[in-house]
Short mmCIF file of C-alpha atoms and ligand atoms in Angstrom, two decimals:
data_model
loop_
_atom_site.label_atom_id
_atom_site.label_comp_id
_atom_site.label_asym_id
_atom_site.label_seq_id
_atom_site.Cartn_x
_atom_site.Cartn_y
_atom_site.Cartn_z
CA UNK A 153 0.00 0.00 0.00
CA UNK A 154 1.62 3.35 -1.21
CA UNK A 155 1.16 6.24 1.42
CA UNK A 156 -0.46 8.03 -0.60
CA UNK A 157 -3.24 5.46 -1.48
CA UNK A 158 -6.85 5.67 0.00
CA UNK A 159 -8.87 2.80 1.13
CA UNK A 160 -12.63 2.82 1.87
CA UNK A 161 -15.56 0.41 2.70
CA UNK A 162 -18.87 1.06 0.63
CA UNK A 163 -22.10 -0.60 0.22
CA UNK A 164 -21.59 -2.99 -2.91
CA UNK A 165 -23.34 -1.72 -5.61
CA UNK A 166 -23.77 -3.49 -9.39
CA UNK A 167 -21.46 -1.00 -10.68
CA UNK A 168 -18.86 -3.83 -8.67
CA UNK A 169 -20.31 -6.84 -10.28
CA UNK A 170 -17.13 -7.20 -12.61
CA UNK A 171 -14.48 -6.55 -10.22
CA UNK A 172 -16.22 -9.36 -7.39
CA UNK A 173 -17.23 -12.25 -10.10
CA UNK A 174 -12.86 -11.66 -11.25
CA UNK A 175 -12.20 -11.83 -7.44
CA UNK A 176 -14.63 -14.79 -6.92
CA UNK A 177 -13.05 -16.62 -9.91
CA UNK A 178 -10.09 -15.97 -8.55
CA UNK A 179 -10.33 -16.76 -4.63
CA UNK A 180 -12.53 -20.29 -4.88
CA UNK A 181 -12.31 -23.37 -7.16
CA UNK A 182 -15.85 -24.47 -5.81
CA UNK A 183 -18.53 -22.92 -4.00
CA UNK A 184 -17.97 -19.52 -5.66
CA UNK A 185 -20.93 -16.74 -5.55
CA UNK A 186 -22.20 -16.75 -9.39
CA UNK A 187 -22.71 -13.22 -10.66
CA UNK A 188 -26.61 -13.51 -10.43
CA UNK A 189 -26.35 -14.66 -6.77
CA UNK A 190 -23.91 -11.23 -6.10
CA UNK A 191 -26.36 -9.11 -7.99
CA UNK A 192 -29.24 -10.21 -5.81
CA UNK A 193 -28.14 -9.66 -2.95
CA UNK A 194 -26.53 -6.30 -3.81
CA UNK A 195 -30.76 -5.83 -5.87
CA UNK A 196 -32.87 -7.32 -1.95
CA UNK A 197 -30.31 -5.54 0.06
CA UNK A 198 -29.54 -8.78 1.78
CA UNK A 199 -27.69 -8.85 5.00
CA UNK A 200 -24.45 -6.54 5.17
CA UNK A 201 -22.70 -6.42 1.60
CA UNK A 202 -19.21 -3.64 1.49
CA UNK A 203 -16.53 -3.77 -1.19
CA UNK A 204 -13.16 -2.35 -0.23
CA UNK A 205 -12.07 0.31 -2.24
CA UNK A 206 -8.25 1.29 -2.70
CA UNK A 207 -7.45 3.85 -5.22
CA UNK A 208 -11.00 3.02 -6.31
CA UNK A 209 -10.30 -0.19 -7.52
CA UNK A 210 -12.47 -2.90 -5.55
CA UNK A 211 -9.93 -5.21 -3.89
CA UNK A 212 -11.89 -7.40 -1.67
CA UNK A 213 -15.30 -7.55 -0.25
CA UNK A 214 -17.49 -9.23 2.68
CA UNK A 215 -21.09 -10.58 3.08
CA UNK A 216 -22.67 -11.28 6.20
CA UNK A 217 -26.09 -12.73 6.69
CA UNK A 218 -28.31 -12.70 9.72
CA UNK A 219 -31.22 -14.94 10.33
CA UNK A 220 -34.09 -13.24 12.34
CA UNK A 221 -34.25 -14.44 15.63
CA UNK A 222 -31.11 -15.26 16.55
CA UNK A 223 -28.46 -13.45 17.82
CA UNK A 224 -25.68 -15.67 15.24
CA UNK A 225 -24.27 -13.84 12.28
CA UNK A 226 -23.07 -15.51 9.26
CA UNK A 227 -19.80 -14.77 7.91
CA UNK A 228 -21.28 -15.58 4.38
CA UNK A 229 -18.96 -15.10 2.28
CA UNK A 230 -14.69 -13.11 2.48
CA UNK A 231 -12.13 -12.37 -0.03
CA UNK A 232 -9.38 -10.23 -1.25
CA UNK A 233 -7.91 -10.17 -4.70
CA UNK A 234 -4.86 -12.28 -5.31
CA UNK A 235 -2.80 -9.39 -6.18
CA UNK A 236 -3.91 -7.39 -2.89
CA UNK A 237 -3.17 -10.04 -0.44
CA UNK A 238 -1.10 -10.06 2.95
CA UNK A 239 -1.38 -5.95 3.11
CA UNK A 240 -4.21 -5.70 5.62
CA UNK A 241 -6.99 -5.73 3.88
CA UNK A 242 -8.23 -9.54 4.51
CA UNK A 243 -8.25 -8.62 8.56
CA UNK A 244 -10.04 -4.79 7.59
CA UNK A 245 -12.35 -6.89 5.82
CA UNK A 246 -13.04 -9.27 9.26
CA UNK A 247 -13.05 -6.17 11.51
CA UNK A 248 -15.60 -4.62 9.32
CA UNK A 249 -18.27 -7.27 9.50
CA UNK A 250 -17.90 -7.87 13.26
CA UNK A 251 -18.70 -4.11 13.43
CA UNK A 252 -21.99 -4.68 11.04
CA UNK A 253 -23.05 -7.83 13.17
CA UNK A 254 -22.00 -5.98 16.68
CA UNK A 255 -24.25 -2.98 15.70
CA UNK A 256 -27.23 -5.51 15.16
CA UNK A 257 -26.65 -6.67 18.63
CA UNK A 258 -25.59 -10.02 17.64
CA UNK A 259 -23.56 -11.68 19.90
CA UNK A 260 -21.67 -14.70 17.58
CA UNK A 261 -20.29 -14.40 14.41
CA UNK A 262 -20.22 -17.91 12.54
CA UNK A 263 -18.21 -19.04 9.00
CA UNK A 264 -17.46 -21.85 7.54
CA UNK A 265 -14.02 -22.58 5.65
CA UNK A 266 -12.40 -25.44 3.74
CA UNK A 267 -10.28 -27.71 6.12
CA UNK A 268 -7.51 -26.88 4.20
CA UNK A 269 -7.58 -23.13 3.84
CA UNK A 270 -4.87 -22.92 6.55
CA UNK A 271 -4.08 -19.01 5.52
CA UNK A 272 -7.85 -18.18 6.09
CA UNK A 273 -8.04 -20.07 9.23
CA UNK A 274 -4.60 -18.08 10.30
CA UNK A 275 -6.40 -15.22 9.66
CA UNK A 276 -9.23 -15.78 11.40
CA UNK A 277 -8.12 -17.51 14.73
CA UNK A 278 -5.40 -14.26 15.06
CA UNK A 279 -8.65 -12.21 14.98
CA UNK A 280 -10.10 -14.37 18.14
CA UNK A 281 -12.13 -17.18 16.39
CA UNK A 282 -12.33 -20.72 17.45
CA UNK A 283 -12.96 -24.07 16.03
CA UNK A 284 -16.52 -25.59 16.95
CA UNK A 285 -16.96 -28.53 14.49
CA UNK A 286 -16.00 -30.41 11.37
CA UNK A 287 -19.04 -30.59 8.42
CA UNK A 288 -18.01 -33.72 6.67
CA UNK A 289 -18.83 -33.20 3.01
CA UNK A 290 -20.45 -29.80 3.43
CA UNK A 291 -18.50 -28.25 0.03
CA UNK A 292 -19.70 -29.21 -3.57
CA UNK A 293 -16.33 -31.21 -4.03
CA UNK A 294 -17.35 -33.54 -1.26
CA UNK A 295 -14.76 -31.66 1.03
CA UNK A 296 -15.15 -30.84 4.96
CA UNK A 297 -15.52 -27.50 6.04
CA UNK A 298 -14.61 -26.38 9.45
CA UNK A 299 -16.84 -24.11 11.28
CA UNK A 300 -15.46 -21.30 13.26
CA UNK A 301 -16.83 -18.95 15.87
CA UNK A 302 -16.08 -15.90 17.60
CA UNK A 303 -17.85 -13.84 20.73
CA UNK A 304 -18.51 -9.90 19.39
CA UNK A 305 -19.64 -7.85 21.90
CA UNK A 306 -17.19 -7.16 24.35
CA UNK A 307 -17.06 -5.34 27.83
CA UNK A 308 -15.29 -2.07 27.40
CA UNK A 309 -14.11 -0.08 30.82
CA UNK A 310 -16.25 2.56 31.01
CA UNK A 311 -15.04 6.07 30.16
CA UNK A 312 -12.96 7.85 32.99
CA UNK A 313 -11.97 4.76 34.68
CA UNK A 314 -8.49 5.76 33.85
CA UNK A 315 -7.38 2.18 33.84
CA UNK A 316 -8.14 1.67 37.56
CA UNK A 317 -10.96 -0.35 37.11
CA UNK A 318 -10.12 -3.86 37.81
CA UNK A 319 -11.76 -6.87 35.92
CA UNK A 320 -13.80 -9.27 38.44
CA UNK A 321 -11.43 -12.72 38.47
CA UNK A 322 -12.30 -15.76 36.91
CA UNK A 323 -12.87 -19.08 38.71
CA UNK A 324 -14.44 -22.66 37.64
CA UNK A 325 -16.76 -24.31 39.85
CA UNK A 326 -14.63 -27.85 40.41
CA UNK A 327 -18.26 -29.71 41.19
CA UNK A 328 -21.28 -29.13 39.88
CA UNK A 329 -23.52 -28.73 42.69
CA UNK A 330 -20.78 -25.61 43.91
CA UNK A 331 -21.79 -22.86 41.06
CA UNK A 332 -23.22 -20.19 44.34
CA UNK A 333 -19.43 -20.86 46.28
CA UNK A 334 -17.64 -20.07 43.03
CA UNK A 335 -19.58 -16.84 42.22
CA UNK A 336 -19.27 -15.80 45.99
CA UNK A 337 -15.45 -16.82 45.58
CA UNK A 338 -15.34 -14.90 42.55
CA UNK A 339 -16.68 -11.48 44.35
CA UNK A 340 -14.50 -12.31 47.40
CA UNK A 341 -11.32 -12.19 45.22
CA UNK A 342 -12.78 -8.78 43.15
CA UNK A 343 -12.54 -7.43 47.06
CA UNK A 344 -9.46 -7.95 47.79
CA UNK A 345 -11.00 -10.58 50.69
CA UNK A 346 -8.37 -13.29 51.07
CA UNK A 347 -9.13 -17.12 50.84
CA UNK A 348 -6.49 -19.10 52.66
CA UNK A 349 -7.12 -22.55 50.20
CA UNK A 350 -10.00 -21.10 48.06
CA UNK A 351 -9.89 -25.22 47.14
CA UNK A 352 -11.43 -25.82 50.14
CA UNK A 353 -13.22 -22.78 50.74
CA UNK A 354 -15.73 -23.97 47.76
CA UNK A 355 -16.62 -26.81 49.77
CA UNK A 356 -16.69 -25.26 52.79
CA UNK A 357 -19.22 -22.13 51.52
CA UNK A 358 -21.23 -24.93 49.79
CA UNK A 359 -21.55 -26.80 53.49
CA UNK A 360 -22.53 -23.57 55.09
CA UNK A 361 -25.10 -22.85 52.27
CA UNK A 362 -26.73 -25.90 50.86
CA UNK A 363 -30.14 -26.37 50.83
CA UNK A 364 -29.21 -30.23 51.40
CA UNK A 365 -31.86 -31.32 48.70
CA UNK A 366 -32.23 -29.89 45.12
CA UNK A 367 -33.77 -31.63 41.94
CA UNK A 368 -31.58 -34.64 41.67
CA UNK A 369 -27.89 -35.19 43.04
CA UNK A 370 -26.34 -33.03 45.97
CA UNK A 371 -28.25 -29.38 46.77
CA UNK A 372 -26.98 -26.65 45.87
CA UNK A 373 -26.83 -23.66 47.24
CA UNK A 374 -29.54 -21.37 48.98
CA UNK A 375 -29.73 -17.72 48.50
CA UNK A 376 -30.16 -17.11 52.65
CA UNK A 377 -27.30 -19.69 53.27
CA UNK A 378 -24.84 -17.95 51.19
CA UNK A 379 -26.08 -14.71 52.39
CA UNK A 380 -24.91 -15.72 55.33
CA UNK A 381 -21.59 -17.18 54.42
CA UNK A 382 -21.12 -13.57 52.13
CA UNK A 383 -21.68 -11.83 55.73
CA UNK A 384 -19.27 -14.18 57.33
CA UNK A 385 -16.37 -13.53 55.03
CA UNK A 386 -16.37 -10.03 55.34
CA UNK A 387 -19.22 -8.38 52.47
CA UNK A 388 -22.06 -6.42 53.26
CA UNK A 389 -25.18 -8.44 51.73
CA UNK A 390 -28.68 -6.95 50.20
CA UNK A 391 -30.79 -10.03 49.85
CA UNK A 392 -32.99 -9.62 46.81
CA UNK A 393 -36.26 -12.43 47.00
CA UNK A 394 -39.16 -12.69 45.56
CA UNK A 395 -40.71 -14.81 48.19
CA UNK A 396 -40.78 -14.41 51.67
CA UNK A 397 -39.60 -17.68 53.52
CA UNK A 398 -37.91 -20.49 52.19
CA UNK A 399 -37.40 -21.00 48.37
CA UNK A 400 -36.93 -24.01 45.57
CA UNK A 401 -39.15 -26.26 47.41
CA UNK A 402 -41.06 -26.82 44.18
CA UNK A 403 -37.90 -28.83 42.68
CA UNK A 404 -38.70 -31.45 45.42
CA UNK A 405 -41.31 -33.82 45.40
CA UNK A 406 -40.88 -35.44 48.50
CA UNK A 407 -42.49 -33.91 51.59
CA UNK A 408 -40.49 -35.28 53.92
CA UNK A 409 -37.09 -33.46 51.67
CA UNK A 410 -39.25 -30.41 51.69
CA UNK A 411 -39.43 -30.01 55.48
CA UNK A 412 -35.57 -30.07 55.97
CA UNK A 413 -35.23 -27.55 53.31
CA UNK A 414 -37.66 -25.57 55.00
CA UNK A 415 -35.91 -25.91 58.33
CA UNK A 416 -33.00 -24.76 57.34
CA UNK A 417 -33.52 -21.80 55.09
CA UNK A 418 -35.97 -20.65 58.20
CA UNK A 419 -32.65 -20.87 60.37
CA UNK A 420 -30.93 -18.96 58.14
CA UNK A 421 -33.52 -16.22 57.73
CA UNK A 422 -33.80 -15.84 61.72
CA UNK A 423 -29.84 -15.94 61.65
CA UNK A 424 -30.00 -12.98 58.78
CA UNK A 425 -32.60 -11.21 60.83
CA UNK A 426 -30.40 -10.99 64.15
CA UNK A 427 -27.00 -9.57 62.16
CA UNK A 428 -29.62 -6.73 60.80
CA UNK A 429 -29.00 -8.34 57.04
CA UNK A 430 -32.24 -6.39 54.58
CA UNK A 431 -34.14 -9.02 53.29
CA UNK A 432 -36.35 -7.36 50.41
CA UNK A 433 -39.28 -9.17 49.30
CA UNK A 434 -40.40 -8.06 45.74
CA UNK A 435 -39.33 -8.27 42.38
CA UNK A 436 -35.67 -7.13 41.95
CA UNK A 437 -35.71 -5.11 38.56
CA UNK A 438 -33.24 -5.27 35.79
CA UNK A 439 -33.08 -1.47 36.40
CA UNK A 440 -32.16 -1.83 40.17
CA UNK A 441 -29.73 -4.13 39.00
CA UNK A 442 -28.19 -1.88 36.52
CA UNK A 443 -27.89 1.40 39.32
CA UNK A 444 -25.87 -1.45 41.33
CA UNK A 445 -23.55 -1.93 38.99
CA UNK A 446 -22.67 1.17 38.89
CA UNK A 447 -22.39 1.88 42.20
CA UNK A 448 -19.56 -0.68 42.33
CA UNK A 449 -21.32 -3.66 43.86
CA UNK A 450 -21.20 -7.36 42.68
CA UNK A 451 -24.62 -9.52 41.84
CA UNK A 452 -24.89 -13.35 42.47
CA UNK A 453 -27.67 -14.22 40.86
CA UNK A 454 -29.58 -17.40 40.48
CA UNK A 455 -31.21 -17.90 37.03
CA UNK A 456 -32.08 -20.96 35.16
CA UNK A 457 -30.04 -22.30 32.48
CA UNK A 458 -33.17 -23.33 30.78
CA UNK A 459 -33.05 -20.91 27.88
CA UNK A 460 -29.31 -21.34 26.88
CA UNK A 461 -29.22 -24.95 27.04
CA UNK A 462 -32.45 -26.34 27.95
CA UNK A 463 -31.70 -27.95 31.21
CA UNK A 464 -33.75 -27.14 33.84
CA UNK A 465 -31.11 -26.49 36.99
CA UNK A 466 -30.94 -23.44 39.26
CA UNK A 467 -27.71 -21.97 38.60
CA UNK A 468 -25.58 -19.20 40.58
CA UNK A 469 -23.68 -16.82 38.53
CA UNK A 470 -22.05 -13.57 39.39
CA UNK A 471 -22.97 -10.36 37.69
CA UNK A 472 -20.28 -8.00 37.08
CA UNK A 473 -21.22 -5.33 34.59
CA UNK A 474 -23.93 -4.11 32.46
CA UNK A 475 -24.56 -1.78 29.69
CA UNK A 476 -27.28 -0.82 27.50
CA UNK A 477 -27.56 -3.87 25.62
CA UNK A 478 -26.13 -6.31 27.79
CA UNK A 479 -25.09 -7.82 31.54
CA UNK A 480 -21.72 -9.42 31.72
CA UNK A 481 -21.82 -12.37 33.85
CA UNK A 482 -18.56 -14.51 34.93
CA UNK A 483 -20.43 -18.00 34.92
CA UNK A 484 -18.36 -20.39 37.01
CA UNK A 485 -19.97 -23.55 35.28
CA UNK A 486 -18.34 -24.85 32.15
CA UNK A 487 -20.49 -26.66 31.02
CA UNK A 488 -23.17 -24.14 30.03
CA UNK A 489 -21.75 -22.71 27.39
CA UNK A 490 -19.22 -25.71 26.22
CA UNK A 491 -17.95 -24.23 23.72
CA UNK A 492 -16.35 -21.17 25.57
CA UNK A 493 -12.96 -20.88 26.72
CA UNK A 494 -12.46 -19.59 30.39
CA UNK A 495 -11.79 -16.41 28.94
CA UNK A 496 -14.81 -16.26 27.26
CA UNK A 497 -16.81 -17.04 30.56
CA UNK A 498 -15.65 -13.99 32.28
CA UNK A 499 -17.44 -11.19 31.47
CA UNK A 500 -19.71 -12.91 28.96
CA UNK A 501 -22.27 -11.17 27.51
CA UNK A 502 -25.83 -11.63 28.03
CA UNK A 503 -28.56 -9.84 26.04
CA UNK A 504 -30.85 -8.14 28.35
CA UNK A 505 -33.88 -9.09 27.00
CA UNK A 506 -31.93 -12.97 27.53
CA UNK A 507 -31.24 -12.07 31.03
CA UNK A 508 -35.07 -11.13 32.48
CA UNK A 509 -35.72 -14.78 30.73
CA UNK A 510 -33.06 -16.40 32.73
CA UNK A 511 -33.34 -14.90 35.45
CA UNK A 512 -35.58 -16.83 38.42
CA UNK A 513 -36.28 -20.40 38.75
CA UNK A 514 -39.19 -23.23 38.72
CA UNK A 515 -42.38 -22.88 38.02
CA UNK A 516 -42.89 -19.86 39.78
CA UNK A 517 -39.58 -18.11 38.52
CA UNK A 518 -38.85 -17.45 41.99
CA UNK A 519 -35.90 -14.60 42.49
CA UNK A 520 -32.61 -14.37 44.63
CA UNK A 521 -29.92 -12.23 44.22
CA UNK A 522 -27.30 -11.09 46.25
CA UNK A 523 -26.04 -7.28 46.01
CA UNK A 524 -22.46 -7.31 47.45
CA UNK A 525 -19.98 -4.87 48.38
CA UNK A 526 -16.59 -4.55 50.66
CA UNK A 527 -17.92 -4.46 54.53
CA UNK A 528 -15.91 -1.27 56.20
CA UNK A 529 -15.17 -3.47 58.72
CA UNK A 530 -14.32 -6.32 57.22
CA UNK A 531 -11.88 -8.36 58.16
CA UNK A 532 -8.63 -8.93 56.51
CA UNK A 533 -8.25 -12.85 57.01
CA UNK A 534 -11.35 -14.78 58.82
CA UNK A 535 -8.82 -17.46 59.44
CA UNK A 536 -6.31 -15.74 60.99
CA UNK A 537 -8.59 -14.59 63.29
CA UNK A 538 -11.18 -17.15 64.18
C1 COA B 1355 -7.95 -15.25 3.56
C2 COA B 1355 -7.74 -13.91 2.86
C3 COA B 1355 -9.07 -13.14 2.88
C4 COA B 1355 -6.70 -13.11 3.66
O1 COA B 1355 -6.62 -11.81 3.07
P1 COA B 1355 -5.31 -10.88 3.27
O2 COA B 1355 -5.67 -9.54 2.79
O3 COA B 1355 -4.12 -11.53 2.67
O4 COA B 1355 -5.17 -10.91 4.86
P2 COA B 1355 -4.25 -10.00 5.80
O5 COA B 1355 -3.16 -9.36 5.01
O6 COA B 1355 -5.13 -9.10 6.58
O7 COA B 1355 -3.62 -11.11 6.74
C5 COA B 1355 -4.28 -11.49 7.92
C6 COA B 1355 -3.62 -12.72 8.53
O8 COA B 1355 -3.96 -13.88 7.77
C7 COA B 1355 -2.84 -14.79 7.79
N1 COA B 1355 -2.34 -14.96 6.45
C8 COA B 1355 -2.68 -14.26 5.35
N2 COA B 1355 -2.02 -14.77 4.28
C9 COA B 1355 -1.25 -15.78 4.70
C10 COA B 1355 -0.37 -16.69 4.09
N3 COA B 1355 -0.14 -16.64 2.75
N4 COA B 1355 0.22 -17.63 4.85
C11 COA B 1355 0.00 -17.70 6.16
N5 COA B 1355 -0.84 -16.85 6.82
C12 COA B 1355 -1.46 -15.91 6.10
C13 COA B 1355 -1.80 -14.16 8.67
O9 COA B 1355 -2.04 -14.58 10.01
C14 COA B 1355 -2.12 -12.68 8.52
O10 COA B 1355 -1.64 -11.91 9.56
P3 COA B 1355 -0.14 -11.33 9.48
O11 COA B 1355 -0.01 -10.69 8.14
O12 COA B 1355 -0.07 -10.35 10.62
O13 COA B 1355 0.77 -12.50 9.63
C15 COA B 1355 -7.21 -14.10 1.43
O14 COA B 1355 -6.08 -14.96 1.47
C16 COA B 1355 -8.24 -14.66 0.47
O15 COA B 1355 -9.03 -13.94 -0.10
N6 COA B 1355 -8.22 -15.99 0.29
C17 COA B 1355 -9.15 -16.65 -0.64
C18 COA B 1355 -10.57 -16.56 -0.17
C19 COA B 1355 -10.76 -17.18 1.21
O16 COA B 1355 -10.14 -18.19 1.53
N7 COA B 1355 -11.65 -16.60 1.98
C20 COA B 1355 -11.97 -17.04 3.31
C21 COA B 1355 -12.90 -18.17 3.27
S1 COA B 1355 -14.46 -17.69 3.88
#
């Protein structure tokens, strides 16, 4: 690229038609976009078509397709011409139609390439994507296609944080009945509040704050019990319910299982109670959750899976962020979204609209969330001095 040359995105237009079927011809053996296919979707306005311009002369172009209802984008269709390749324009290309699909408040951007493009798939997991899964025979020679994915949205620090601003620390719940320890471990860290074998401190949170019984397996957590074991370790709790009394003892048939759940989230209330912990009954709104946020406090949350992968367990997570589109969660379970990376799980993004789905459980979406923030008084080790 000469200094002096200028390079621009525009909407593809037909005046382009002869520049992308040469680039077409040139980029694929099979598969390739036929010059009536290009002209209708430049003719419907389909999805999000740009040509890159450089001196004018078209030298690559993207199309990316969106199916309503979902929040996946399609990376349709990517190339550059032969003669323009490794300057740039391949990954301006890429950045471009993550913009498109970010503005349309998607929050996955999908492809498919040959298994044996190995300079597109360098391209594409430098720009963050990942491998998901092998189509066997998806490509008009009979060849396998790989599908790749990539997260879009992305929590930014908000403006005037100067860099200060700390990101909330990651941690995987090691069983899978200890998702409400690992988000309280999570907050604990975010407040500096130190965990002598945070190993064993799971365990130990999940002893404190088990309901005992749950749908099938070992209970999980309850939102008084970990309340409590929040106050203990040094946070000052707001206890968000929607009911007043003990809660989840619709997952349990047996009335006999019920009673001991009963007992002891009516302990743990009275226990609450005496240390002067607020209990509010009512429906904790998305909005209340929001001004929390941003008055520095941490969520734990418990919301049901059900619409992300159809299982029907309560499940802790910790709320970190939120903006206008989305609230960042760092989900301690790996297993809901299997096909994220650790990194990926901190901070992940979750549609709004998504989230009031989510959040609440059973039947009667019943509500608990914990607001959390640094105690004045807390202390700087509860082992050291116990
Ligand atoms: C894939 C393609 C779009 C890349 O375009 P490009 O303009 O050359 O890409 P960039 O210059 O932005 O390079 C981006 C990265 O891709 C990788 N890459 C590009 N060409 C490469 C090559 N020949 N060998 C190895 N890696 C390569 C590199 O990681 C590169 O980053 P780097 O230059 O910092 O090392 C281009 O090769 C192409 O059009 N290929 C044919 C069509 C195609 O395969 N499309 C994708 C299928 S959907």
């Amino acid at each position: 690229m000469s200094e002096t040359s200028t390079v621009l995105l525009t909407r593809a237009s037909r005046e382009h038609l002869d520049a992308l079927e040469r680039i077409e011809t040139a980029s694929f053996i099979t598969d390739r976009i036929s010059r009536r296919s290009f002209r209708r979707f430049i003719d419907q306005d389909i999805g999000d078509f740009q040509v890159l311009l450089s001196d004018g002369e078209v030298v690559g172009y993207y199309i990316v397709l969106y199916r309503q209802a979902t929040q996946l984008a399609r990376l349709y269709s990517l190339a550059v011409a032969p003669e323009h390749r490794r300057r740039g324009f391949g990954t301006k290309l890429l950045d471009a139609a993550e913009n498109d699909a970010d503005e349309r408040h998607c929050l996955f951007m999908r492809l498919e390439v040959k298994t044996d493009n190995f300079v597109a798939q360098a391209m594409y997991h430098k720009a963050g994507y990942y491998d998901m899964e092998i189509r066997a025979e998806y490509y008009e020679d009979d060849s396998d296609a790989l599908v790749l994915q990539k997260l879009l949205p992305s929590f930014e620090l908000p403006e005037g944080s100067n860099g200060t601003q700390r990101l909330v620390p990651y941690r995987t719940q090691t069983t899978d009945f200890t998702c409400g320890p690992a988000s309280l471990l999570m907050a604990m860290a975010y407040f500096d509040i130190p965990s002598n074998d945070a190993h064993y401190e799971e365990l130990e949170i999940w002893r404190e704050a088990t309901t005992i019984f749950m749908t099938s397996g070992h209970g999980g957590c309850g939102p008084h019990g970990l309340a409590r074991a929040a106050l203990k370790r040094g946070m000052q709790v707001t206890l968000h319910v929607s009911v007043d009394g003990p809660l989840l003892l619709d997952s349990v048939r047996n009335n006999d299982k019920k009673q001991v759940m009963a007992r002891i989230q009516e302990y743990d209330i009275a226990s609450l109670k005496e240390a002067g912990v607020p209990i509010v009954v009512g429906d904790y709104t998305v909005s209340q959750l929001i001004a929390d946020l941003n008055n520095g406090k941490l969520v734990v949350a418990l919301i049901s899976t059900y619409v992300f992968d159809e299982s029907k367990a309560p499940h802790w997570v910790l709320i970190c962020a939120a903006d206008d589109n989305y609230v960042y969660i760092n989900d301690p379970d790996q297993d809901t979204f299997p096909w994220q990376s650790a990194a990926n799980r901190q901070y992940l993004p979750i549609p709004i609209a998504t989230f009031r789905r989510a959040f609440g459980f059973g039947r009667r979406k019943q509500k608990a969330a914990l607001v959390l923030e640094k105690s004045d008084n807390a202390p700087i080790n509860q082992y050291n001095d116990a």
